[in-house]
Short mmCIF file of C-alpha atoms in Angstrom, two decimals:
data_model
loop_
_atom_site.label_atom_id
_atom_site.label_comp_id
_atom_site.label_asym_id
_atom_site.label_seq_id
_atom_site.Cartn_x
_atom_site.Cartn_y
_atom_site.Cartn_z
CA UNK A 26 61.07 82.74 184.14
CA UNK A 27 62.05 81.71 180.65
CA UNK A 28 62.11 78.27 181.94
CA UNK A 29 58.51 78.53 182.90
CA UNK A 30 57.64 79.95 179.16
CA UNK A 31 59.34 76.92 177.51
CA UNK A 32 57.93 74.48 179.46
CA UNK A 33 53.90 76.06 179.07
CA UNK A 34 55.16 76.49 175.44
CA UNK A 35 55.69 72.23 175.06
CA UNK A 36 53.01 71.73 177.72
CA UNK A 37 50.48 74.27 175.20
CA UNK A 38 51.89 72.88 171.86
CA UNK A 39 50.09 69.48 171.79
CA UNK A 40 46.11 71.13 172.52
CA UNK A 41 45.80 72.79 169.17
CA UNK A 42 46.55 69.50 167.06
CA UNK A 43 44.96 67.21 170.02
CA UNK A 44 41.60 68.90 169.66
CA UNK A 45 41.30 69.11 166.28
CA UNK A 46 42.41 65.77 165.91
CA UNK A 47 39.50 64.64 167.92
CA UNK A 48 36.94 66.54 166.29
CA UNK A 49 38.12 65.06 162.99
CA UNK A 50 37.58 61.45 164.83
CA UNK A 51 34.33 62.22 165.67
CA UNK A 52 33.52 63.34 162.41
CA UNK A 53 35.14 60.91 160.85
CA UNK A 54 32.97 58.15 162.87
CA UNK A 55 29.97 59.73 161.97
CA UNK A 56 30.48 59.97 158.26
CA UNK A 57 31.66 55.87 158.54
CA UNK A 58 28.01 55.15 159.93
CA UNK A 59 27.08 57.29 157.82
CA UNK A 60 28.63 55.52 154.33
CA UNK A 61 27.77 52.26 155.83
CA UNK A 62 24.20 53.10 156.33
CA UNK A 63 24.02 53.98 152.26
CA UNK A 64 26.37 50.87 151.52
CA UNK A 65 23.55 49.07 153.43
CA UNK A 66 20.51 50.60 151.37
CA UNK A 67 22.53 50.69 148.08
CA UNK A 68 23.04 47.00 148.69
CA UNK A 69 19.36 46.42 149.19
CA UNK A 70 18.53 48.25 146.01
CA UNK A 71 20.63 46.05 143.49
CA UNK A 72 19.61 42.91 144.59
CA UNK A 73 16.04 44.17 144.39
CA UNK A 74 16.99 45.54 140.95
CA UNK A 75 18.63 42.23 140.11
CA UNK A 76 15.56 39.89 141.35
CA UNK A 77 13.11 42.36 139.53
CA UNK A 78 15.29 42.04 135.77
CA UNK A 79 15.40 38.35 136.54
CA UNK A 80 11.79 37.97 137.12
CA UNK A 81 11.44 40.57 133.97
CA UNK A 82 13.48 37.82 131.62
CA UNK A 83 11.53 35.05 133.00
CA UNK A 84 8.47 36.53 132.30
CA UNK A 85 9.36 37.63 128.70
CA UNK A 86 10.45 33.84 127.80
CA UNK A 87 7.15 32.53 129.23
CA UNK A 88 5.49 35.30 126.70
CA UNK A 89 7.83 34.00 123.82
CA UNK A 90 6.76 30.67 124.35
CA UNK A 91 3.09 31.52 124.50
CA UNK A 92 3.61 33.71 121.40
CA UNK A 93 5.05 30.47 119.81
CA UNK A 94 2.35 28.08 120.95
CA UNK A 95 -0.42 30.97 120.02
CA UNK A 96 1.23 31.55 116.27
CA UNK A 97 1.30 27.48 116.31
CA UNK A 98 -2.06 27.24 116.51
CA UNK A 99 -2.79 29.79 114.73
CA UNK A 100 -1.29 28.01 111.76
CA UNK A 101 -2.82 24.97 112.65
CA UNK A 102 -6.03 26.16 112.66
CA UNK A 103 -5.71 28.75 109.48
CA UNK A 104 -7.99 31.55 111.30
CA UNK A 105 -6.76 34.70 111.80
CA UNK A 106 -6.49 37.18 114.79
CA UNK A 107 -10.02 39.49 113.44
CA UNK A 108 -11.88 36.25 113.26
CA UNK A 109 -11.32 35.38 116.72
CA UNK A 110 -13.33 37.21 120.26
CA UNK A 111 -13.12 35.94 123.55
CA UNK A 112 -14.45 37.23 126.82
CA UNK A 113 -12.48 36.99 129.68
CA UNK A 114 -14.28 34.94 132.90
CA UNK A 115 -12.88 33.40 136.05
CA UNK A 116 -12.87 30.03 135.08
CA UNK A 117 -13.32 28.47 138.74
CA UNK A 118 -16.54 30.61 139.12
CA UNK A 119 -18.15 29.03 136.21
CA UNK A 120 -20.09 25.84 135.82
CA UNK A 121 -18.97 23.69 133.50
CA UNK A 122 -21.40 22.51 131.36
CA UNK A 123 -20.65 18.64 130.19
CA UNK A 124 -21.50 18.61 126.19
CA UNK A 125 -21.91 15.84 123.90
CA UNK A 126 -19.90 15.23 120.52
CA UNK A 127 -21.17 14.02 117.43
CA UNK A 128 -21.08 10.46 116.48
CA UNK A 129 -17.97 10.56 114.45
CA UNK A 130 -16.08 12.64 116.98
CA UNK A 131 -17.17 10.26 119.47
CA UNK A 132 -16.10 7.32 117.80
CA UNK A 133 -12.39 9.19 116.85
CA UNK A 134 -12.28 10.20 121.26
CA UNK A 135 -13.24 6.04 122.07
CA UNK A 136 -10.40 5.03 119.48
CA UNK A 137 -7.95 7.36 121.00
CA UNK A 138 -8.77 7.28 124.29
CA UNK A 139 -8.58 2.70 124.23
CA UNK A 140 -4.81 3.58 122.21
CA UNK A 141 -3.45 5.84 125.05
CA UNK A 142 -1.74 3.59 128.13
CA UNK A 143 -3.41 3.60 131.28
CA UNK A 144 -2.71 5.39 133.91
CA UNK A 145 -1.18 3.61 137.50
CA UNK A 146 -3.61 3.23 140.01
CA UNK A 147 -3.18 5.43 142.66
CA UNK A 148 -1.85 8.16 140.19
CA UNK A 149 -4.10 10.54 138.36
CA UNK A 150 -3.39 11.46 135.07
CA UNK A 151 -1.72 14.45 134.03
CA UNK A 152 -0.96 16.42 131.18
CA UNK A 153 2.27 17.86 129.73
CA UNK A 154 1.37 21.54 130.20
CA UNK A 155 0.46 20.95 133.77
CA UNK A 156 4.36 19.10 134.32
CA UNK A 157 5.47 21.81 132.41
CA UNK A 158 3.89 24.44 134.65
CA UNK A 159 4.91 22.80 137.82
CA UNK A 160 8.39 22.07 136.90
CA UNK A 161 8.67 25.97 135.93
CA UNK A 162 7.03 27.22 139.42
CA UNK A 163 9.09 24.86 140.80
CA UNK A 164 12.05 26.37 139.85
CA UNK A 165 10.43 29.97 140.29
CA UNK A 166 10.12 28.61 143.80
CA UNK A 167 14.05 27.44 144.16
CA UNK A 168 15.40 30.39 142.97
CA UNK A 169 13.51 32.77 145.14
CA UNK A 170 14.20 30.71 148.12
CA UNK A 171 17.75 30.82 146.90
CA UNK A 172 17.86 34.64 146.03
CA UNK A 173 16.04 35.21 150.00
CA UNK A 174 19.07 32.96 151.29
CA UNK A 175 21.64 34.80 149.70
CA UNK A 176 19.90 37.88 150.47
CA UNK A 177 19.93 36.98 154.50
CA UNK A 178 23.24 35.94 154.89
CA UNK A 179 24.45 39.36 153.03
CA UNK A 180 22.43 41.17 155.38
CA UNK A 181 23.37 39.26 158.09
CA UNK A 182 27.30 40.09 157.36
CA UNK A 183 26.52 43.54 156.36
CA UNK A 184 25.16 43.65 159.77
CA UNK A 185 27.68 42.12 161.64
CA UNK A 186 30.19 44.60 160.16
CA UNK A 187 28.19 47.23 161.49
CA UNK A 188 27.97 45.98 164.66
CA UNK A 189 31.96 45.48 164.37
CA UNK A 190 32.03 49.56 163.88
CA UNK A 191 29.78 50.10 166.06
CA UNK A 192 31.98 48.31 168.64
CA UNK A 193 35.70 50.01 167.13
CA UNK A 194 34.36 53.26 167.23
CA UNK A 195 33.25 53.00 171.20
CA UNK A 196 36.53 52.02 171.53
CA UNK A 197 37.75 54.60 169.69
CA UNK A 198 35.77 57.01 171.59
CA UNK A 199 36.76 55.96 175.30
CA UNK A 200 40.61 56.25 174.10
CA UNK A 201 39.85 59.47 172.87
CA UNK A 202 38.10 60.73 176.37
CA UNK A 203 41.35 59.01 177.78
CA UNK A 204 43.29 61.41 175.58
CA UNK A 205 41.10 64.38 176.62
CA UNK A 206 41.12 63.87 180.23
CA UNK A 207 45.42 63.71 179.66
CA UNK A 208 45.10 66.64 177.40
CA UNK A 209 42.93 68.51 180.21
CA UNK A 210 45.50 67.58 182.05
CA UNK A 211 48.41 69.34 180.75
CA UNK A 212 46.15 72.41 179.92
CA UNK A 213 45.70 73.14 183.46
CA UNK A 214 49.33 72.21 183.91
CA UNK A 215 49.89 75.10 180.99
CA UNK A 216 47.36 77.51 182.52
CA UNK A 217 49.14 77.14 186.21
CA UNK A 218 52.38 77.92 184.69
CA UNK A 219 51.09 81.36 182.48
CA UNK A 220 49.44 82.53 185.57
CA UNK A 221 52.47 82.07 187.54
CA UNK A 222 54.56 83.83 184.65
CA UNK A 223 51.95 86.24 184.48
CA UNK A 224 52.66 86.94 188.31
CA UNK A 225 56.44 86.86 187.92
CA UNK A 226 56.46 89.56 184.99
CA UNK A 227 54.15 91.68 186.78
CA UNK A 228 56.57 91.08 190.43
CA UNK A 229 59.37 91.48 188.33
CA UNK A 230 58.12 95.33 186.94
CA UNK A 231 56.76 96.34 189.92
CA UNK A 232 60.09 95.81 191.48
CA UNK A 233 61.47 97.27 188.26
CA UNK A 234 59.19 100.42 188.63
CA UNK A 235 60.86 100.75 192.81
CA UNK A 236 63.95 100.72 191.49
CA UNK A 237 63.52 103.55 188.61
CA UNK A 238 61.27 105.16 191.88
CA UNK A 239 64.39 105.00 194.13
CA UNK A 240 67.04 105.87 191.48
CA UNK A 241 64.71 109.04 190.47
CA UNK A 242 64.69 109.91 194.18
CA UNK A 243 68.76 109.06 194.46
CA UNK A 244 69.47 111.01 191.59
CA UNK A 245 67.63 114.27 192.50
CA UNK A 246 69.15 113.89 195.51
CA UNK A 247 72.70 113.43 194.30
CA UNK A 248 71.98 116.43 192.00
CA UNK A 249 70.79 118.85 195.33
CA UNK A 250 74.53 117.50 197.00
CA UNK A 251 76.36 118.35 193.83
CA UNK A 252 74.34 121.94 193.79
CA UNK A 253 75.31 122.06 197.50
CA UNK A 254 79.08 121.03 196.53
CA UNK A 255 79.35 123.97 193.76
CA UNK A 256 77.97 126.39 196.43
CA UNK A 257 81.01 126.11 198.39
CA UNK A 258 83.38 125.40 196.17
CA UNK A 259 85.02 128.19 197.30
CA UNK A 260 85.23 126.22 200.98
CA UNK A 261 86.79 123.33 199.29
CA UNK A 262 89.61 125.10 197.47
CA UNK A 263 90.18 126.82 201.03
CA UNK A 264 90.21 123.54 202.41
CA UNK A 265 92.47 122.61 199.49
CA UNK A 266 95.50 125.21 200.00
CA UNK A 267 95.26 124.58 203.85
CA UNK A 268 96.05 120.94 203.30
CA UNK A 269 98.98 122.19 200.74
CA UNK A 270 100.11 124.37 203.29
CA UNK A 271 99.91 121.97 206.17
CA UNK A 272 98.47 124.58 208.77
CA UNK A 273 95.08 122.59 210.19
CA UNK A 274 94.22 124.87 213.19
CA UNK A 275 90.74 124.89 211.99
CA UNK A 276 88.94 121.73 213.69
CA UNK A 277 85.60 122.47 211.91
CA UNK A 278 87.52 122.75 208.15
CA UNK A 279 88.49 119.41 209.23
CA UNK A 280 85.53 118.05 209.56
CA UNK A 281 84.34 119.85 206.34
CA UNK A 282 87.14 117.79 204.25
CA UNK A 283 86.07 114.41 205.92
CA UNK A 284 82.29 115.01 205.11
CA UNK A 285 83.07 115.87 201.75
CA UNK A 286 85.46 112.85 201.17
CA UNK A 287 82.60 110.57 202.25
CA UNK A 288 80.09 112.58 199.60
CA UNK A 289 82.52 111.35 197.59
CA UNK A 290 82.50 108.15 197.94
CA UNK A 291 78.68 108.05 198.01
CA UNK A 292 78.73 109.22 194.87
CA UNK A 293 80.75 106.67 193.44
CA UNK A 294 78.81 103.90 195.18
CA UNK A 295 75.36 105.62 193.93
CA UNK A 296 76.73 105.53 190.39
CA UNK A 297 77.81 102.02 190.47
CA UNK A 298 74.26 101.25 191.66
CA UNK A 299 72.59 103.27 189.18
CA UNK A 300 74.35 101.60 186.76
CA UNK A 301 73.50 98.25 187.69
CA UNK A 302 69.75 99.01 188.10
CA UNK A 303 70.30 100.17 184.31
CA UNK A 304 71.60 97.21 183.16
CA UNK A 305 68.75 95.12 184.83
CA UNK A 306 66.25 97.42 183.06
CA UNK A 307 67.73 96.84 180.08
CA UNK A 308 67.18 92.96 180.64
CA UNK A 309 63.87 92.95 181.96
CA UNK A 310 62.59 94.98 179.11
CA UNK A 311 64.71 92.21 176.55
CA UNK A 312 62.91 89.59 178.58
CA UNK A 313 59.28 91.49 178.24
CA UNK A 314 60.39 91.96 174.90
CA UNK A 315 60.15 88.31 174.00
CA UNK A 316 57.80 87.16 176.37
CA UNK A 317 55.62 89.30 173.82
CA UNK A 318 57.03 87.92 170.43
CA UNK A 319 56.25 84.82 171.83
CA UNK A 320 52.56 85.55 172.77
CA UNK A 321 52.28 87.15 169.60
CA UNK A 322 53.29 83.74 168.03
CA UNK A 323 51.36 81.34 169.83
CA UNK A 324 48.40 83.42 169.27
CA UNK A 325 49.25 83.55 165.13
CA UNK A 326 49.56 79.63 165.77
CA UNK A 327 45.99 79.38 167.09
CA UNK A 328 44.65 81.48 164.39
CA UNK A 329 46.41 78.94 161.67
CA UNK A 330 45.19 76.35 163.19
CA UNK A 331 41.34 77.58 163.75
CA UNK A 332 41.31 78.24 159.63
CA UNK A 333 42.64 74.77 158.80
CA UNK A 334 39.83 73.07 161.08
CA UNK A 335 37.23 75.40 158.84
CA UNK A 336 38.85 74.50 155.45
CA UNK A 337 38.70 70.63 156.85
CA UNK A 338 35.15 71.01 157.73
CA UNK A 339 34.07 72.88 154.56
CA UNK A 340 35.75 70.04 152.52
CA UNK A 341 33.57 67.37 154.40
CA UNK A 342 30.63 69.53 154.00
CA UNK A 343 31.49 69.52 150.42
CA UNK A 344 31.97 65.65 150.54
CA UNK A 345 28.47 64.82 152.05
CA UNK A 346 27.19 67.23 149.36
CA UNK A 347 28.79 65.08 146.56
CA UNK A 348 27.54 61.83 148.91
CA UNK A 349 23.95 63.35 148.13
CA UNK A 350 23.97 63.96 145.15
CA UNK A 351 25.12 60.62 144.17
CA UNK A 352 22.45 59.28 146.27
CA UNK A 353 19.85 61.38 144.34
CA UNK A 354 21.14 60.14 141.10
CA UNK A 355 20.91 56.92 142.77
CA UNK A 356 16.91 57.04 143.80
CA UNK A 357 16.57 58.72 139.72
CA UNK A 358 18.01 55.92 138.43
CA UNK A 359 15.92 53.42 140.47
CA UNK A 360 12.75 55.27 139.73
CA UNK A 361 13.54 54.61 135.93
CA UNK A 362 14.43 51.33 136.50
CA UNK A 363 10.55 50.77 138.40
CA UNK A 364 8.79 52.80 135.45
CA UNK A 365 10.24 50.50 132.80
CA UNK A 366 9.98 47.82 135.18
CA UNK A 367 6.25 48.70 135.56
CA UNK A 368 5.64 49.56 131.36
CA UNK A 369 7.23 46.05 130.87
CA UNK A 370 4.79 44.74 133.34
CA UNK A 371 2.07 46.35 131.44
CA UNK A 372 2.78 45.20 128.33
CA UNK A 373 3.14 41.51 129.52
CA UNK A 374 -0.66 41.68 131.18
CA UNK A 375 -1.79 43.08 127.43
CA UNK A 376 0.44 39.93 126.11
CA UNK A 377 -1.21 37.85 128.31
CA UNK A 378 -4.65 39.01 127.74
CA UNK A 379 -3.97 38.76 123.59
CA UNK A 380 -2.62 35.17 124.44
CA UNK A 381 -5.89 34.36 126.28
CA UNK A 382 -8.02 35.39 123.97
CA UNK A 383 -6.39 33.40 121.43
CA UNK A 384 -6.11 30.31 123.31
CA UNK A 385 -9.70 30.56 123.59
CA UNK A 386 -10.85 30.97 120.30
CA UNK A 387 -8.58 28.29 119.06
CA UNK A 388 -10.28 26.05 121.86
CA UNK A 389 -13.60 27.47 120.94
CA UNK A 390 -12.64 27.09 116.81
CA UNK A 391 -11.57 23.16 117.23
CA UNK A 392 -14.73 22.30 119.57
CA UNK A 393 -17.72 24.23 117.89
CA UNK A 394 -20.15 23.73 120.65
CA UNK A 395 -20.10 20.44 121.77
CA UNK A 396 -16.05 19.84 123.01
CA UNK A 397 -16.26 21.16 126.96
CA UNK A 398 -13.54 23.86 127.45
CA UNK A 399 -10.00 23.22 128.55
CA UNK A 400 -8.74 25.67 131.37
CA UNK A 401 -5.56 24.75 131.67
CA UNK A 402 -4.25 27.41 129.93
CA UNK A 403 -6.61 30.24 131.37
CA UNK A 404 -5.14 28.20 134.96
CA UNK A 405 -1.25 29.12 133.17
CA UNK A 406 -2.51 32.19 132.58
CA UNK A 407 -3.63 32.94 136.14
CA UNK A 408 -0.36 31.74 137.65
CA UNK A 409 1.31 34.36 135.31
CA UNK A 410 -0.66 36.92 136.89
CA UNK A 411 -0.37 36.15 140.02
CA UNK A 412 3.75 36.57 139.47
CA UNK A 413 2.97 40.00 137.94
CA UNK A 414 1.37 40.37 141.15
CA UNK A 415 4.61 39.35 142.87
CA UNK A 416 6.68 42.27 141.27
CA UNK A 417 4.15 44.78 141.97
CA UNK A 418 4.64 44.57 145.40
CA UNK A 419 8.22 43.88 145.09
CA UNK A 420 8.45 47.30 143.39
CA UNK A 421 6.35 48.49 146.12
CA UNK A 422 8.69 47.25 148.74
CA UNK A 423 11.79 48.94 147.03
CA UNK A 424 9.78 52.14 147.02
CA UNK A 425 8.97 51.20 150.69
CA UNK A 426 12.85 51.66 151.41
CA UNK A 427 13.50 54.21 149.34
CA UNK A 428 11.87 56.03 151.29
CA UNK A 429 12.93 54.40 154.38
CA UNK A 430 16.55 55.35 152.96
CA UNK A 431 15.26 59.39 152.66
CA UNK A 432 14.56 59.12 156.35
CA UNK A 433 18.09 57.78 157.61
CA UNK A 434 19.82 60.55 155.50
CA UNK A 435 17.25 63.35 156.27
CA UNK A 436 18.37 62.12 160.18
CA UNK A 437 22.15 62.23 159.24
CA UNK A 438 22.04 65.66 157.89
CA UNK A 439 20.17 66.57 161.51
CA UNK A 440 22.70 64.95 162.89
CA UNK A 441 25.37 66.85 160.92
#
């Protein structure tokens, strides 16, 4: 019987730390999707943040360079900004008017145009702001191509890791139903082997409980033959001179003094036996003795073991807290970064609109009336608007999956 108990002890040792260590796995998996989920989104969010300051500086040296070529002409023309007003119109909606210069102005525009080289055939003519302009949105062009391709192949590894823990954790999850089904395993094992301890300690006192029945019944007995043995005591010291005196013409004393020799021995035998079964009481109730202590034990074990699993799972509950609150700081900080993103924005489309106007009044102050307009620069203008269109819906997007973001965690915490 203590054999059994020492093997269901080793056989029941091993559950305890095997289940919680697979409820810390699974945890443990779900918090890595978890993590790489906001790695994923986090990643997202600076290189949006990145692409939108970039665009920002661009933006701000294309104003400084129309502030330079506006306070230029300014100074070349000596007018000032509250002698100048300009109203804004779509310049390919218009109809341009051809005008006619005056003779002198004519004469200066036939001299300079017969000094200026001749264009290639085959190749129109084009001016320096329009070289300028195309060189810049070509390289607006390369660099968002280039920002998109670095952006892909990020999310294309950042992907592929996923996938790769995606794949180790349903490995990780058959080895651990491997584990179970072992674990199962020896629980029933463990189980079989208390029930049949269980069935040996309760054999083992109902046989215990016969034996006290039989002793009780042995003893009372005993204790009627010794009352019967004082009764004639006066028969056995009869008995007792006779055989000093060596005159047996009694048969039936005889018989008396035989009987009572065998009593005797009884007795003795009925003692010895009595105090056998006390010894084996004595044992048994050692044995049920610690059989108990080490109930009492395993039990305290489990109980251990239950409050470290809630103290581990309060401490990841107070980790995905922390997680969200970062995250929240996160989505603060990138609603900041939009607002001055979208002030900055602002300001530029004012810029641009002051820059307009001036361009056109300094267009409008060298011609008079009779120079046709130049819309080159209201074309440069447009182009610059269209951008600021570009990071309005860029800034749209990243609000797009900040909210997509929201979602995921709102489904981890469901999840959780």
């Amino acid at each position: 019987m203590h054999s059994k108990m020492l093997r269901y002890r080793k056989a029941s040792r091993p559950t305890f730390d095997e289940g919680e260590r697979q409820d810390m796995t699974r945890e443990l998996i779900e918090l890595r999707s978890a993590l790489s989920d906001i790695n994923v989104f986090l990643h997202a969010e600076r290189q949006q943040v990145s692409r939108l300051h970039a665009e920002n500086e661009q933006l701000q040296l294309a104003n400084l360079e129309a502030e330079k070529k506006v306070s230029m002409l300014l100074t070349l023309s000596g007018l000032t900004e509250g002698e100048l007003k300009v109203f804004l119109r779509d310049a390919r909606r218009t109809t341009i008017v051809k005008q006619r210069l005056p003779p002198h102005l004519r004469m200066l525009h036939n001299k300079l145009r017969e000094d200026l080289p001749k264009p290639a055939p085959g190749h129109p003519e084009e001016s320096d702001e329009e070289l300028i302009l195309k060189a810049e949105i070509n390289s607006l062009k390369k660099q968002l191509q280039e920002s998109k391709r670095n952006w892909q192949c990020e999310k294309d590894a950042l992907l592929q890791d996923r996938t790769l823990v995606a794949s180790e954790n349903k490995l990780q999850v058959s080895k651990d139903e491997a584990h179970i089904n072992l674990l199962t395993a020896r629980l029933e094992e463990s189980q079989n082997l208390v029930t049949e301890t269980i069935q040996d300690s309760l054999k083992s006192k109902s046989k215990m409980q016969d034996l006290e029945m039989k002793w009780l019944a042995e003893k009372d007995y005993l204790l009627s033959v010794l009352a019967s043995m004082e009764e004639n005591m006066s028969l056995v010291s009869h008995l007792e001179a006779i055989g000093r005196s060596g005159s047996y013409t009694d048969l039936t004393k005889t018989k008396s003094t035989c009987e009572l020799k065998d009593l005797r021995r009884e007795n003795e035998l009925l003692r010895t036996e009595m105090a056998e079964a006390e010894d084996l009481r004595a044992v048994y109730e050692s044995q049920c003795l610690q059989l108990e202590q080490k109930m009492c034990k395993l039990r305290e074990e489990k109980e251990a073991s239950e409050q470290m699993f809630k103290e581990r799972n309060q401490k990841l509950a107070k980790q995905i807290e922390m997680l969200k609150e970062e995250n929240m700081k996160l989505d603060e900080r990138r609603k900041t970064d939009t607002r001055g993103f979208q002030s900055s924005i602002r300001l530029l489309k004012e810029d641009m609109k002051t820059v307009v106007h001036q361009m056109y009044k300094l267009t409008m102050a060298f011609s008079g009336d009779t120079i046709p307009v130049d819309f080159t620069v209201l074309n440069e203008m447009q182009a610059v608007a269209t951008l600021v269109r570009a990071v309005q819906n860029t800034i749209s997007e990243a609000r797009r999956r900040a909210l997509r973001g929201r979602v995921t965690l709102s489904i981890l915490e469901s999840y959780r």
